[in-house]
Tab-separated table of C-alpha atoms in Angstrom:
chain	number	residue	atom	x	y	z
A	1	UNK	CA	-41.370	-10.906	-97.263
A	2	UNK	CA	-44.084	-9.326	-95.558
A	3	UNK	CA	-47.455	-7.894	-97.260
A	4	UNK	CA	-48.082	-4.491	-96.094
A	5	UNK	CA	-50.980	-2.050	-96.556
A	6	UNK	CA	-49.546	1.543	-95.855
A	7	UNK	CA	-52.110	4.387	-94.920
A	8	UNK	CA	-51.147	7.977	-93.986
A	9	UNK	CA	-53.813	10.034	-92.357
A	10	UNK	CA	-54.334	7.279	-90.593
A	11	UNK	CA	-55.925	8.617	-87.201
A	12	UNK	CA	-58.931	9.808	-88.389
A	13	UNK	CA	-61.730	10.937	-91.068
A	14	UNK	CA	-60.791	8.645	-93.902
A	15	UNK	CA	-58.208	7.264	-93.249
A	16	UNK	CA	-59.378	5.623	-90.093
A	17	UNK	CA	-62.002	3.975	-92.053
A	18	UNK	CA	-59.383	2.670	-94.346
A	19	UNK	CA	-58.172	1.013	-91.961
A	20	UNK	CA	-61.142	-0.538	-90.552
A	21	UNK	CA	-62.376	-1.934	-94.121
A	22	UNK	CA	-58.902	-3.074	-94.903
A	23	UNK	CA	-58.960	-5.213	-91.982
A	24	UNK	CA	-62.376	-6.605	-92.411
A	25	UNK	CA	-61.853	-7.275	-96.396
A	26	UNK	CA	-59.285	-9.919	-95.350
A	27	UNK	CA	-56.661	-9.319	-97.914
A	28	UNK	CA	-54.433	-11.785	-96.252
A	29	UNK	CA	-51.764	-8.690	-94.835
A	30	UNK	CA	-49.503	-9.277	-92.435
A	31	UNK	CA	-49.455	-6.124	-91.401
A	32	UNK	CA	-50.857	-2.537	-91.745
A	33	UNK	CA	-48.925	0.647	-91.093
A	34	UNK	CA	-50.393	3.485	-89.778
A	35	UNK	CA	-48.931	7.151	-90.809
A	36	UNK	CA	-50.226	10.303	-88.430
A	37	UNK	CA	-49.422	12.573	-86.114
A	38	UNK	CA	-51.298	11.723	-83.427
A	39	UNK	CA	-49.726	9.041	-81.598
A	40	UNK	CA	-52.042	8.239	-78.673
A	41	UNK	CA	-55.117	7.572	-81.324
A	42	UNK	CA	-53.050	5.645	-83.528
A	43	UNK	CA	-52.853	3.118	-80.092
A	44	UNK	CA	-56.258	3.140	-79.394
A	45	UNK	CA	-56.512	1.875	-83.240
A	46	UNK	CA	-54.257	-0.743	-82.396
A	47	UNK	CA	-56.329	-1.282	-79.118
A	48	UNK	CA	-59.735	-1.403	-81.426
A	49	UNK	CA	-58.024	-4.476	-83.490
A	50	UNK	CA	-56.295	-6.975	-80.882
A	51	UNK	CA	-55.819	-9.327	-83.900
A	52	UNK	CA	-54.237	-7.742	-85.950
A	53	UNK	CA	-50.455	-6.844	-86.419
A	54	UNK	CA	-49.637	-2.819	-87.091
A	55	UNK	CA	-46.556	-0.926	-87.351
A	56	UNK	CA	-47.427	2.813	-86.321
A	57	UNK	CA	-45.356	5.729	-87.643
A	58	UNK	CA	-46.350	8.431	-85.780
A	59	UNK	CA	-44.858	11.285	-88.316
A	60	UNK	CA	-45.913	14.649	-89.667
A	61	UNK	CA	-45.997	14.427	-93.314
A	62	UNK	CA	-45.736	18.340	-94.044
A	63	UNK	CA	-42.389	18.081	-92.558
A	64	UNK	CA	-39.315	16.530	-95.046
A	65	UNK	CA	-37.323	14.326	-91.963
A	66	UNK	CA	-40.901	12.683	-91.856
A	67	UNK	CA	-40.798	11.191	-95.628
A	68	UNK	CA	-36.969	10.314	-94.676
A	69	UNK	CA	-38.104	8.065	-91.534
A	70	UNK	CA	-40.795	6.119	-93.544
A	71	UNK	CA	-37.869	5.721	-96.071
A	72	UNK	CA	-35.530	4.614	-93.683
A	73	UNK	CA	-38.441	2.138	-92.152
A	74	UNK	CA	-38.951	0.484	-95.633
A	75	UNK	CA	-35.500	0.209	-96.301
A	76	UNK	CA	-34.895	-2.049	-92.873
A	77	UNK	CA	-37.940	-4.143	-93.467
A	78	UNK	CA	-37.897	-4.418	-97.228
A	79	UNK	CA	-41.814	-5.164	-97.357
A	80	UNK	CA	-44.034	-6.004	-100.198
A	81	UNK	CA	-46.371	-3.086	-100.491
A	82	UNK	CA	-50.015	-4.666	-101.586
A	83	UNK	CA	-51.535	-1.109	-101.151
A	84	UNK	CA	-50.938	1.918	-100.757
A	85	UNK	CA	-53.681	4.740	-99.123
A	86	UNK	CA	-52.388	8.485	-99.277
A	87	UNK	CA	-55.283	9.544	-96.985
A	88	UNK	CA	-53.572	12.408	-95.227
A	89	UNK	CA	-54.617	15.996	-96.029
A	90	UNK	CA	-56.728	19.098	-95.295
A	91	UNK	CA	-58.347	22.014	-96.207
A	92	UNK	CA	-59.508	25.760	-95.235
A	93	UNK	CA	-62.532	27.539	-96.417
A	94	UNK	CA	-62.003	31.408	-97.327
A	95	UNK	CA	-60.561	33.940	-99.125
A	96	UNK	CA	-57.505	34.051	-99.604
A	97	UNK	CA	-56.889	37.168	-97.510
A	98	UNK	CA	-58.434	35.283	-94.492
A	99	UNK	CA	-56.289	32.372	-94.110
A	100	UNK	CA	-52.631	32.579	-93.273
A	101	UNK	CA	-49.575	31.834	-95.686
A	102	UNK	CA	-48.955	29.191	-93.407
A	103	UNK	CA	-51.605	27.658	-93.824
A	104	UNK	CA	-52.355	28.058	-97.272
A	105	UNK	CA	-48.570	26.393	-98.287
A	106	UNK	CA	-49.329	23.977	-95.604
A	107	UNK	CA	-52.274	22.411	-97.724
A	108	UNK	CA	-49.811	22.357	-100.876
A	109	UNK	CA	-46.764	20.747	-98.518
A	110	UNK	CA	-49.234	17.950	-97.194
A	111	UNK	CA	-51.194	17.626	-100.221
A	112	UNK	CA	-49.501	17.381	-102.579
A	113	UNK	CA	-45.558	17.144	-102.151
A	114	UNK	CA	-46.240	15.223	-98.936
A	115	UNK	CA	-48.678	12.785	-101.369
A	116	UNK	CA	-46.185	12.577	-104.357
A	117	UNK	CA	-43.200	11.679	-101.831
A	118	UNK	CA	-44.735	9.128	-99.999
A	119	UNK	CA	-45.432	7.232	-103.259
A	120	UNK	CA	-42.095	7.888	-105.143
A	121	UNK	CA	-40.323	6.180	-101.563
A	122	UNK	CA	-42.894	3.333	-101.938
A	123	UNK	CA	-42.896	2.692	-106.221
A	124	UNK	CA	-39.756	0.301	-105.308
A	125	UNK	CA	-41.684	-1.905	-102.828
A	126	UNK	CA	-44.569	-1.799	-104.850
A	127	UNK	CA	-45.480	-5.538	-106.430
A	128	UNK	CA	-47.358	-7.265	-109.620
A	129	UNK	CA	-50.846	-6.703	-108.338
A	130	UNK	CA	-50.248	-3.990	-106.126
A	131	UNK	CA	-52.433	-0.932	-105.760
A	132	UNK	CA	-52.277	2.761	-104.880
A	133	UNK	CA	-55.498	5.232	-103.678
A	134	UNK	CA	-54.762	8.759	-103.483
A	135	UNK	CA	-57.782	10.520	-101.518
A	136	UNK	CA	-58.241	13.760	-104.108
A	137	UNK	CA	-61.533	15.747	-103.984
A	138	UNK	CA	-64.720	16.625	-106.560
A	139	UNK	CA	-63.122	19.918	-106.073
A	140	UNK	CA	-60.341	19.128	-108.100
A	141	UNK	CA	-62.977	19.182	-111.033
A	142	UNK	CA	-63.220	22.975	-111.220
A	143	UNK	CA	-61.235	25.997	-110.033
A	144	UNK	CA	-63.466	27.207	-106.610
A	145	UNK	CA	-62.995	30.565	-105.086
A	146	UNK	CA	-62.723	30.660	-101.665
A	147	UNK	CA	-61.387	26.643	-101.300
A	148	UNK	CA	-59.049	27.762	-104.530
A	149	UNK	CA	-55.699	26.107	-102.498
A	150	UNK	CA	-57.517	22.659	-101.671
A	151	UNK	CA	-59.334	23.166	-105.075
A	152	UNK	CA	-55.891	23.468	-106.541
A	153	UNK	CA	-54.161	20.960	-104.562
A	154	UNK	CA	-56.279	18.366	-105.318
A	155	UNK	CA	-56.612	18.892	-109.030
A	156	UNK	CA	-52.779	18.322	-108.801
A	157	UNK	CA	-53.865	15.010	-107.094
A	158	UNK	CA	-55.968	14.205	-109.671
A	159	UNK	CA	-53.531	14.678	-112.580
A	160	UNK	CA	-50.531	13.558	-110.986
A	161	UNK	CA	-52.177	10.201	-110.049
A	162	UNK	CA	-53.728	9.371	-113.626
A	163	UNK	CA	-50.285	9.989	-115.566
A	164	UNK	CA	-48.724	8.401	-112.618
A	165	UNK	CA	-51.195	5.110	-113.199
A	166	UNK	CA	-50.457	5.233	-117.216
A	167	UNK	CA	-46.547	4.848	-116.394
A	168	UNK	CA	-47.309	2.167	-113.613
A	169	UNK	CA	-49.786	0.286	-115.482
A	170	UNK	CA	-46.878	-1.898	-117.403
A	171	UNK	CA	-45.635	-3.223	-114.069
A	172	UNK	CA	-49.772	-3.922	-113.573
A	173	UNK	CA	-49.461	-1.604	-110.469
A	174	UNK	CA	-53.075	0.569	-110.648
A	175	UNK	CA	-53.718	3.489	-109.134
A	176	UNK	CA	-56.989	5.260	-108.334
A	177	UNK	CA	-57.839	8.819	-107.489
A	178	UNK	CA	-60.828	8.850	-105.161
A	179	UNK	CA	-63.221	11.927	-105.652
A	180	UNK	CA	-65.747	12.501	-103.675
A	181	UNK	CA	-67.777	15.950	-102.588
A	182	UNK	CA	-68.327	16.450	-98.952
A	183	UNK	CA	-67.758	13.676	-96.582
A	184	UNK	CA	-69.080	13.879	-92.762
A	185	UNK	CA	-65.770	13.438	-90.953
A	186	UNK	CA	-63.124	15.494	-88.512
A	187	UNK	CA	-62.108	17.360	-91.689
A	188	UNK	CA	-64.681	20.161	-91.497
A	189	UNK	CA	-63.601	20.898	-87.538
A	190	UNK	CA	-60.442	22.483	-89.544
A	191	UNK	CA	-61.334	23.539	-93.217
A	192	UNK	CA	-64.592	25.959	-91.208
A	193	UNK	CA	-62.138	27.752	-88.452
A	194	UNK	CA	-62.743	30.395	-90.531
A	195	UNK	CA	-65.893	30.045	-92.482
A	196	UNK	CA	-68.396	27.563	-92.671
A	197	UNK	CA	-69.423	25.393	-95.689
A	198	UNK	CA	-72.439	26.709	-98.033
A	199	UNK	CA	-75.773	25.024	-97.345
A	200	UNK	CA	-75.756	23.153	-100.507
A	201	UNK	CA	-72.305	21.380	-99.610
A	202	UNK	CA	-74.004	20.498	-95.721
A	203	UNK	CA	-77.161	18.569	-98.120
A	204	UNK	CA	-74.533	16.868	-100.184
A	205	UNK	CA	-72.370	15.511	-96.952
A	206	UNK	CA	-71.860	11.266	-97.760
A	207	UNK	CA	-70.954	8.755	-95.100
A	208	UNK	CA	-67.031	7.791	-95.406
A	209	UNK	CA	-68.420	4.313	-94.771
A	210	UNK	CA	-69.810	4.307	-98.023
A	211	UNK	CA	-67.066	6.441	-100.098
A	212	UNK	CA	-64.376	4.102	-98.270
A	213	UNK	CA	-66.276	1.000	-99.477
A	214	UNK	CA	-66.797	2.441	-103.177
A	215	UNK	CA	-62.757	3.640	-103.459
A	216	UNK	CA	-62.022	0.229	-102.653
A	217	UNK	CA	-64.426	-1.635	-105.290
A	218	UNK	CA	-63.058	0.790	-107.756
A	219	UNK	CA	-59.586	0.660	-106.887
A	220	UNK	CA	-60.307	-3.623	-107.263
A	221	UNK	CA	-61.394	-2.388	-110.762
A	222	UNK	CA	-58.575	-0.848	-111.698
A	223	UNK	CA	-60.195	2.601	-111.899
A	224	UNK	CA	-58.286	5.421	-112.608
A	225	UNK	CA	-61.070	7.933	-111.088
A	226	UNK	CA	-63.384	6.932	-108.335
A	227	UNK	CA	-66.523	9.115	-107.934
A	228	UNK	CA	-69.167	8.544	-105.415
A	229	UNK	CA	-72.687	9.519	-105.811
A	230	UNK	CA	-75.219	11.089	-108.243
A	231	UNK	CA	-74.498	14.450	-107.767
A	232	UNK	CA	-71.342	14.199	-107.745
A	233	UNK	CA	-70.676	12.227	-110.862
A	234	UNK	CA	-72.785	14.582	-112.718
A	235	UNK	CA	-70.399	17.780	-110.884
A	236	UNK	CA	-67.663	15.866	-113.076
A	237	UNK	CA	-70.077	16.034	-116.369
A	238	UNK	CA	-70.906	19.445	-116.163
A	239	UNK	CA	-66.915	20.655	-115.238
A	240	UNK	CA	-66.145	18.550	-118.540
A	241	UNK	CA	-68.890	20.242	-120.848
A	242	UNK	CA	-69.572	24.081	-119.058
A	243	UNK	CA	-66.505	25.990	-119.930
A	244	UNK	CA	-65.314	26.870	-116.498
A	245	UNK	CA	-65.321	30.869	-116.853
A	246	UNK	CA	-69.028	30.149	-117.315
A	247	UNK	CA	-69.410	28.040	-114.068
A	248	UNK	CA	-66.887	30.577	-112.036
A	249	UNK	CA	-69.266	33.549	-112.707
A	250	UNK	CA	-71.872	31.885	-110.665
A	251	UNK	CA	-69.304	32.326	-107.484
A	252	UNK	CA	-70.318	35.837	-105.255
């Protein structure tokens, strides 16, 4: 039976870098499949890594026949799952007159129905051991106007993941919920087509190197929530304590 990593979003941002630490942590996989769109990147991936063995799935998650394919794919191989990375999302900045209904359901069919089917179709291949990270957001701490769908979606991330990792944790399968504010990757090239980030969310920008690296430590750990960085950890204080009608006036 073959040990598998599985990570969707897979061609860039995040997900790439997944990939890359995966491969360098030597887990002892046998192989790592790679879940995008984007076919011709997901081969130059493949290119990067000579040495190592990938399957590549080159599917669009928002869309149903997608989640059937990877289904189909497990079913024929019958895999062990070691872990699982649900990397694959996105976001828009604006109001929500400015961004299409399109869109805007988009970021709910991909983040979170395209996140919660992915893992149901993988629970069964999922061993003693095994573990799950679901790439949420620090916005998922507190409602935020004008990012409220991503805001939203990811809360749902957040939630779903931690009562998810409570049922799992019998079968000692663990699943973490990575949080983290900003991160410099391709994601902003789509979430500012309409409007561009506040200055304060530019200052706070990480390196995915080092949120990648942390999710992974944690997710070892058996942490339910990963957070990464000062300000960001203390964003999830003050969302606990500050009643959030308080924190939502500040918003213009």
């Amino acid at each position: 039976m073959k040990r598998i990593a599985v990570v969707t979003g897979a061609s860039s941002g995040m997900g790439k870098e997944f990939v890359r630490q995966l491969i360098e942590s030597r887990l002892g996989l046998d192989e790592i499949w790679l879940i995008a769109r984007r076919k011709e990147i997901l081969c130059k991936i493949v290119e990067e890594y000579p040495n190592q063995n990938f399957r590549l799935l080159p599917l669009d998650l928002e869309k149903e026949e997608s989640w059937m394919i990877y289904q189909e794919e497990l079913e024929k191989s019958h895999p062990a799952i070691r872990i699982l990375i649900n990397a694959a999302g996105y976001g828009m900045i604006g109001n929500t007159d400015e961004i299409d209904v399109a869109d805007q359901t988009g970021m709910i069919r991909l983040n979170c129905e395209a996140l919660e089917a992915v893992t149901q179709i993988s629970i069964p291949y999922l061993k003693r051991g095994s573990r799950i990270i679901q790439v949420a957001s620090a916005s998922a701490f507190l409602p935020q106007p004008g990012f409220n769908v991503y805001a939203a979606s990811k809360a749902f991330v957040v939630s779903y993941s931690r009562a998810l990792g409570r049922e799992l944790r019998k079968r000692e399968i663990y699943i973490t919920a990575v949080c983290p504010g900003p991160v410099q990757t391709e994601f902003f090239d789509r979430a500012e087509k309409i409007n561009h980030s506040p200055d304060y969310k530019k200052a706070f920008r990480a390196s995915k190197e080092k949120v990648v690296a942390k999710a992974l430590k944690d997710s070892k750990r058996k942490k339910s929530v990963s957070v990464y960085g000062f300000s960001m950890n203390m964003m999830r204080i003050g969302a606990k304590l500050i009643p959030h009608e308080l924190l939502l006036k500040g918003y213009r």
